[in-house]
Structures are given as C-alpha cells and as structure tokens.
Coordinates of N, CA and C in Angstrom, one line a residue:
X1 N 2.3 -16.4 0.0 CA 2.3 -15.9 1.4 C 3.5 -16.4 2.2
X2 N 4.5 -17.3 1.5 CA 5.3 -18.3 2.4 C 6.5 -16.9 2.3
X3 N 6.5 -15.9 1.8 CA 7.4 -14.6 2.1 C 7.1 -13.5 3.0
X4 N 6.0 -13.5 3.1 CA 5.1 -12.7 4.1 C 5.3 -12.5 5.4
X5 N 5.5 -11.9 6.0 CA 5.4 -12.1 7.8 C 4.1 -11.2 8.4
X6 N 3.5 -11.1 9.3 CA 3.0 -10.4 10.4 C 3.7 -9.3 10.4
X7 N 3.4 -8.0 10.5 CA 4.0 -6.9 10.7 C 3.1 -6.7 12.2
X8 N 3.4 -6.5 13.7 CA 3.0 -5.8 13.8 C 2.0 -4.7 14.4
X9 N 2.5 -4.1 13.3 CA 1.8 -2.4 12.8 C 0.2 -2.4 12.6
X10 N -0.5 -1.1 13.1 CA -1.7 -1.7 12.4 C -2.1 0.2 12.1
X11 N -3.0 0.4 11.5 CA -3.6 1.5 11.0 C -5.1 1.2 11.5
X12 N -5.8 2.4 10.9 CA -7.2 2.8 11.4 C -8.1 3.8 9.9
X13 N -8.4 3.5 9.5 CA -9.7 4.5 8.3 C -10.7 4.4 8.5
X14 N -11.2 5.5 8.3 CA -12.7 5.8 9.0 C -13.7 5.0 8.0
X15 N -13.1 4.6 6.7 CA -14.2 4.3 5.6 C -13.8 2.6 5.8
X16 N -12.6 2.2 5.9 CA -12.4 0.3 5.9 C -12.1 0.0 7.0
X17 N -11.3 0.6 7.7 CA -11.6 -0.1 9.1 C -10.0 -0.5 9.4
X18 N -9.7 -0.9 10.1 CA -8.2 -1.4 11.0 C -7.7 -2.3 9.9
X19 N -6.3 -2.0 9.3 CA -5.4 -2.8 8.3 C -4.4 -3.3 9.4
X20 N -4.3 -4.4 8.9 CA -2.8 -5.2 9.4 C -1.8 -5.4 8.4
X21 N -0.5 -5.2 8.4 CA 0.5 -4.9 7.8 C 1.3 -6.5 7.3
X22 N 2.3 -6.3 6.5 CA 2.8 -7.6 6.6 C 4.7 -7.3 5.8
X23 N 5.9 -7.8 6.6 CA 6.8 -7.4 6.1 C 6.9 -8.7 5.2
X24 N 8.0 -8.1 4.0 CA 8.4 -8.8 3.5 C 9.9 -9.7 3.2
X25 N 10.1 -10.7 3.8 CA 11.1 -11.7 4.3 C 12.0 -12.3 3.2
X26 N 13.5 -11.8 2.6 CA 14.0 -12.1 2.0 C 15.1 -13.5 2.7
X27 N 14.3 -14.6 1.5 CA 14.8 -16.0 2.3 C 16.0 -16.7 2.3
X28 N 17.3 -15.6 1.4 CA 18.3 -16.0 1.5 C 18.9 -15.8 3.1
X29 N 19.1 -14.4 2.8 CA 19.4 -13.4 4.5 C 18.0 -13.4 5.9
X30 N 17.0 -13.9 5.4 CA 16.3 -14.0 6.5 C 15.9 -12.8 6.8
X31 N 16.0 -12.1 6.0 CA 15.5 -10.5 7.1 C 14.7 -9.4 6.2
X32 N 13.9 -9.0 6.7 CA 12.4 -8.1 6.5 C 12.8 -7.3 5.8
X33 N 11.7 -6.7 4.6 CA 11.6 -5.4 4.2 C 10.1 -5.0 5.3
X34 N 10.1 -4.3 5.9 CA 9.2 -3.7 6.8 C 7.9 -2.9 5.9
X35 N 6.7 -3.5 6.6 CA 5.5 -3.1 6.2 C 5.0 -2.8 4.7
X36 N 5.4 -3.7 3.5 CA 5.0 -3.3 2.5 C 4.3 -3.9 1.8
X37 N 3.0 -4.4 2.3 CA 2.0 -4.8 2.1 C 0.7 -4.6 3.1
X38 N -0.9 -4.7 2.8 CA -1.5 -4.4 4.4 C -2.5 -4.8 4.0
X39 N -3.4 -5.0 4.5 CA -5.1 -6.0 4.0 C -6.1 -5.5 5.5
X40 N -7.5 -5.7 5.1 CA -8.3 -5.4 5.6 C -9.1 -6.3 6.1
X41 N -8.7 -7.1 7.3 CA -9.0 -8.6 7.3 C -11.0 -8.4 7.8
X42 N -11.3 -7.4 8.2 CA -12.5 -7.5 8.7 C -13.2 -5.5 8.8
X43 N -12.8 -5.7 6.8 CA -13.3 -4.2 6.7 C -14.8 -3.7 7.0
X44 N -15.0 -2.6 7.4 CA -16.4 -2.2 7.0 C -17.5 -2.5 6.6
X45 N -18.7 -2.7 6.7 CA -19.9 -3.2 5.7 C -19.7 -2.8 4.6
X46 N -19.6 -1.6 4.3 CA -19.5 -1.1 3.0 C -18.4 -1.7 2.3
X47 N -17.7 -1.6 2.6 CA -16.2 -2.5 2.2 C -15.7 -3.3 2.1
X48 N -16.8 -5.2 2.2 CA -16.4 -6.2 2.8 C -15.6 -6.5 1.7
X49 N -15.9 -6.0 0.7 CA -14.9 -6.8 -0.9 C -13.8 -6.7 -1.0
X50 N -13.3 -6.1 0.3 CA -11.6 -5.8 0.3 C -11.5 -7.0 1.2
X51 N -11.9 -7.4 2.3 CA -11.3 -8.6 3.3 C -10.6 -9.5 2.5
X52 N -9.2 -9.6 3.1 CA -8.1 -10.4 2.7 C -7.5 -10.7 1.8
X53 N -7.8 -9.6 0.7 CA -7.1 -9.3 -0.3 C -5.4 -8.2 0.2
X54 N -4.8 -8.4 -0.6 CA -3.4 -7.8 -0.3 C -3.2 -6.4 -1.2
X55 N -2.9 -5.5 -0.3 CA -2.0 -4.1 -1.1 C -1.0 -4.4 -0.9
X56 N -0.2 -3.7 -2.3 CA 0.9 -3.4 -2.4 C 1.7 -2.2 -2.5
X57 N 2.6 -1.7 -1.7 CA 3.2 0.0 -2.0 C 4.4 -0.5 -3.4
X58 N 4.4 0.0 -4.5 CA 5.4 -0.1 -5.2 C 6.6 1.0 -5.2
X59 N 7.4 0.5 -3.9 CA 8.7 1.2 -3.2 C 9.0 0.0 -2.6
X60 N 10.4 0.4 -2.2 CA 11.5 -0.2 -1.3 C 11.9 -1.2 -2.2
X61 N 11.5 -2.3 -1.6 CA 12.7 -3.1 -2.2 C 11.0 -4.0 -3.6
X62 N 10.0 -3.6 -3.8 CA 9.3 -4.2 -4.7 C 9.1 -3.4 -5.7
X63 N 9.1 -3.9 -7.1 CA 8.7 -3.3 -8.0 C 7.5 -3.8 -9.0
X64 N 6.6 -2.9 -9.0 CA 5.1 -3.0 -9.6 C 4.8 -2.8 -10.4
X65 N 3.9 -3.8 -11.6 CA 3.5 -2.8 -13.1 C 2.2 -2.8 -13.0
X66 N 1.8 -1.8 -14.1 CA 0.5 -2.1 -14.8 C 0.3 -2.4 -15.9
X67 N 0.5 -3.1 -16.4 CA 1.1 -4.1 -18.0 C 2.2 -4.0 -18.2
X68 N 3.0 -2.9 -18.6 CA 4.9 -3.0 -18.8 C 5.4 -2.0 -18.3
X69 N 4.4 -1.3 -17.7 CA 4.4 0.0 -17.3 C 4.7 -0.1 -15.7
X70 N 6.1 0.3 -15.1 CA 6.3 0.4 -13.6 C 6.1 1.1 -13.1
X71 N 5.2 0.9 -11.8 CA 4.3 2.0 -11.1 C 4.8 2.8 -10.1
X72 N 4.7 4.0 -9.7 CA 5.8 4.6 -8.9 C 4.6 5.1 -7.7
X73 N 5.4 5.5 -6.5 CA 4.5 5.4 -5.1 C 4.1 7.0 -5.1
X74 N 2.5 6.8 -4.5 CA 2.2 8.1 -4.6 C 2.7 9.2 -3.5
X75 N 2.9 10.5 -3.8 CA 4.1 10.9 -2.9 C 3.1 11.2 -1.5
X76 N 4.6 11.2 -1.0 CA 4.0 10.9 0.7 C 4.4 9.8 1.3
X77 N 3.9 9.3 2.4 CA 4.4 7.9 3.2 C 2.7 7.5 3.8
X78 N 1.9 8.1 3.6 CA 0.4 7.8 4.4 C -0.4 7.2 3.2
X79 N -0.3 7.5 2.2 CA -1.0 6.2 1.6 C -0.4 5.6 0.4
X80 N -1.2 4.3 -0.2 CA -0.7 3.4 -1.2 C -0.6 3.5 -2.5
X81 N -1.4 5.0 -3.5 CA -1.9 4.8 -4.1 C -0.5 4.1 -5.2
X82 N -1.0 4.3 -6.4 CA 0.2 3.8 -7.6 C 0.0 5.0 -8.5
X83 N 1.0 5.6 -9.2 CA 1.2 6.1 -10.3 C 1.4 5.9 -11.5
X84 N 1.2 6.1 -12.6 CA 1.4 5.9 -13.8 C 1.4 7.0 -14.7
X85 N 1.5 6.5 -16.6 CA 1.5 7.9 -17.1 C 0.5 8.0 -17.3
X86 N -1.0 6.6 -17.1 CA -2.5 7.1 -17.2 C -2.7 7.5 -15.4
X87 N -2.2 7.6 -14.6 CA -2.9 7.6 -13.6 C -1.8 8.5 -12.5
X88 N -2.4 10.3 -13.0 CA -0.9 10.7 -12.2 C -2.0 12.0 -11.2
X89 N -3.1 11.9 -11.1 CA -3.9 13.4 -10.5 C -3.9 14.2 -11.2
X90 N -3.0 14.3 -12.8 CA -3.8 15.4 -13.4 C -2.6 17.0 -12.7
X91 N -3.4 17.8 -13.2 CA -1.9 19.4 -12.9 C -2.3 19.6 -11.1
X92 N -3.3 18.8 -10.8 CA -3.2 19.4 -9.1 C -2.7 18.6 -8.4
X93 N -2.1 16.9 -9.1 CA -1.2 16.0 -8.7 C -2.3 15.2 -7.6
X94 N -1.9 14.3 -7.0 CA -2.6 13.2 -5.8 C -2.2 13.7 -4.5
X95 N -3.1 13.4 -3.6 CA -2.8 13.5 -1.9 C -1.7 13.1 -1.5
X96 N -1.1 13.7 -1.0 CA 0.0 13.2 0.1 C 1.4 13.3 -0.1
X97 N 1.3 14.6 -1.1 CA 2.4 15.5 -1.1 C 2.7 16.6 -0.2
X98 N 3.5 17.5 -0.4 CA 3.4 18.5 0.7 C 2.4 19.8 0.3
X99 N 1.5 20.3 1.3 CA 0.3 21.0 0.8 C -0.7 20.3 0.7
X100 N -0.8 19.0 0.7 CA -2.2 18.2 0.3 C -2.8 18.0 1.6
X101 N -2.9 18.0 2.7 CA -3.0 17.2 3.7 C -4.6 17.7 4.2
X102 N -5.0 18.9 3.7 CA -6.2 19.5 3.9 C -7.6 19.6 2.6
X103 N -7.0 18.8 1.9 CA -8.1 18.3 0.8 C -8.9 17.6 0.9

C-alpha cells in the first residue's frame, strides 16, 4: 500500500455499494498514475466479502497475469473486468464495448 494514494474519485453500484479509488505513485518522479485500483470499503450485505480487498484495471501503466498469461482490459472505461484467451465473452464479446450498454 506504501505506493497507493487516495484517489479522490468515488463510484456508486446498485449490487456493492460506493468504491473509493486509489492512484498509483511512481516513487522515483513522485507522480500518480490516476485511479487504477478501487475497493469496496463498506460493501453491501450481500457483498461484505469484497470489503477492503483491492481491484485491479490491467491498463495504463500496470501489467497483469493469470499465470503467464497477460490480461488485457475489458473494452470500455466503466468497468474492470480482465481478459484472457480462457476468459474473453465468447462470439457476443463482454459489456462495455460499443453497443453493449443496454444488456
């Protein structure tokens, strides 16, 4: 967490509840990659097994695997999911492309 900052930004989901953001602080230069991480400090009932655990977007300046395999961001900018070659939506693709927004 000693790279982490406060972002902030905060979001709203009807199923977890208010995320708080956190940039990420490169400590040679001192200066932020903006909002690429976000946690659910006081989700939902349904949800409490997310409190304070960390997401990660694998874009900008982070890169993410799933064993050796580097995960690529699901298209769009509104959510986090991860891509892979097990994990891509299949021929109708994942939300939050262009055309998806009403699924």
């Amino acid at each position: 967490m000693c790279l982490l900052r406060e972002n902030p930004k905060q979001t709203f989901c009807e199923w977890k509840g208010h995320a708080s953001y956190y940039d990420l602080v490169h400590p040679a230069s001192n200066t932020a990659s903006k909002a690429v991480a976000w946690t659910y400090k006081s989700p939902s009932d349904q949800n409490k097994a997310l409190a304070n655990h960390l997401a990660f977007y694998p874009a900008g300046p982070l890169r993410c695997f799933v064993d050796d395999e580097e995960a690529t961001a699901q298209d769009g900018n509104f959510y986090g999911g991860w891509k892979t070659s097990e994990i891509s939506g299949g021929k109708k693709g994942m939300k939050g492309g262009p055309g998806t927004l009403g699924w």
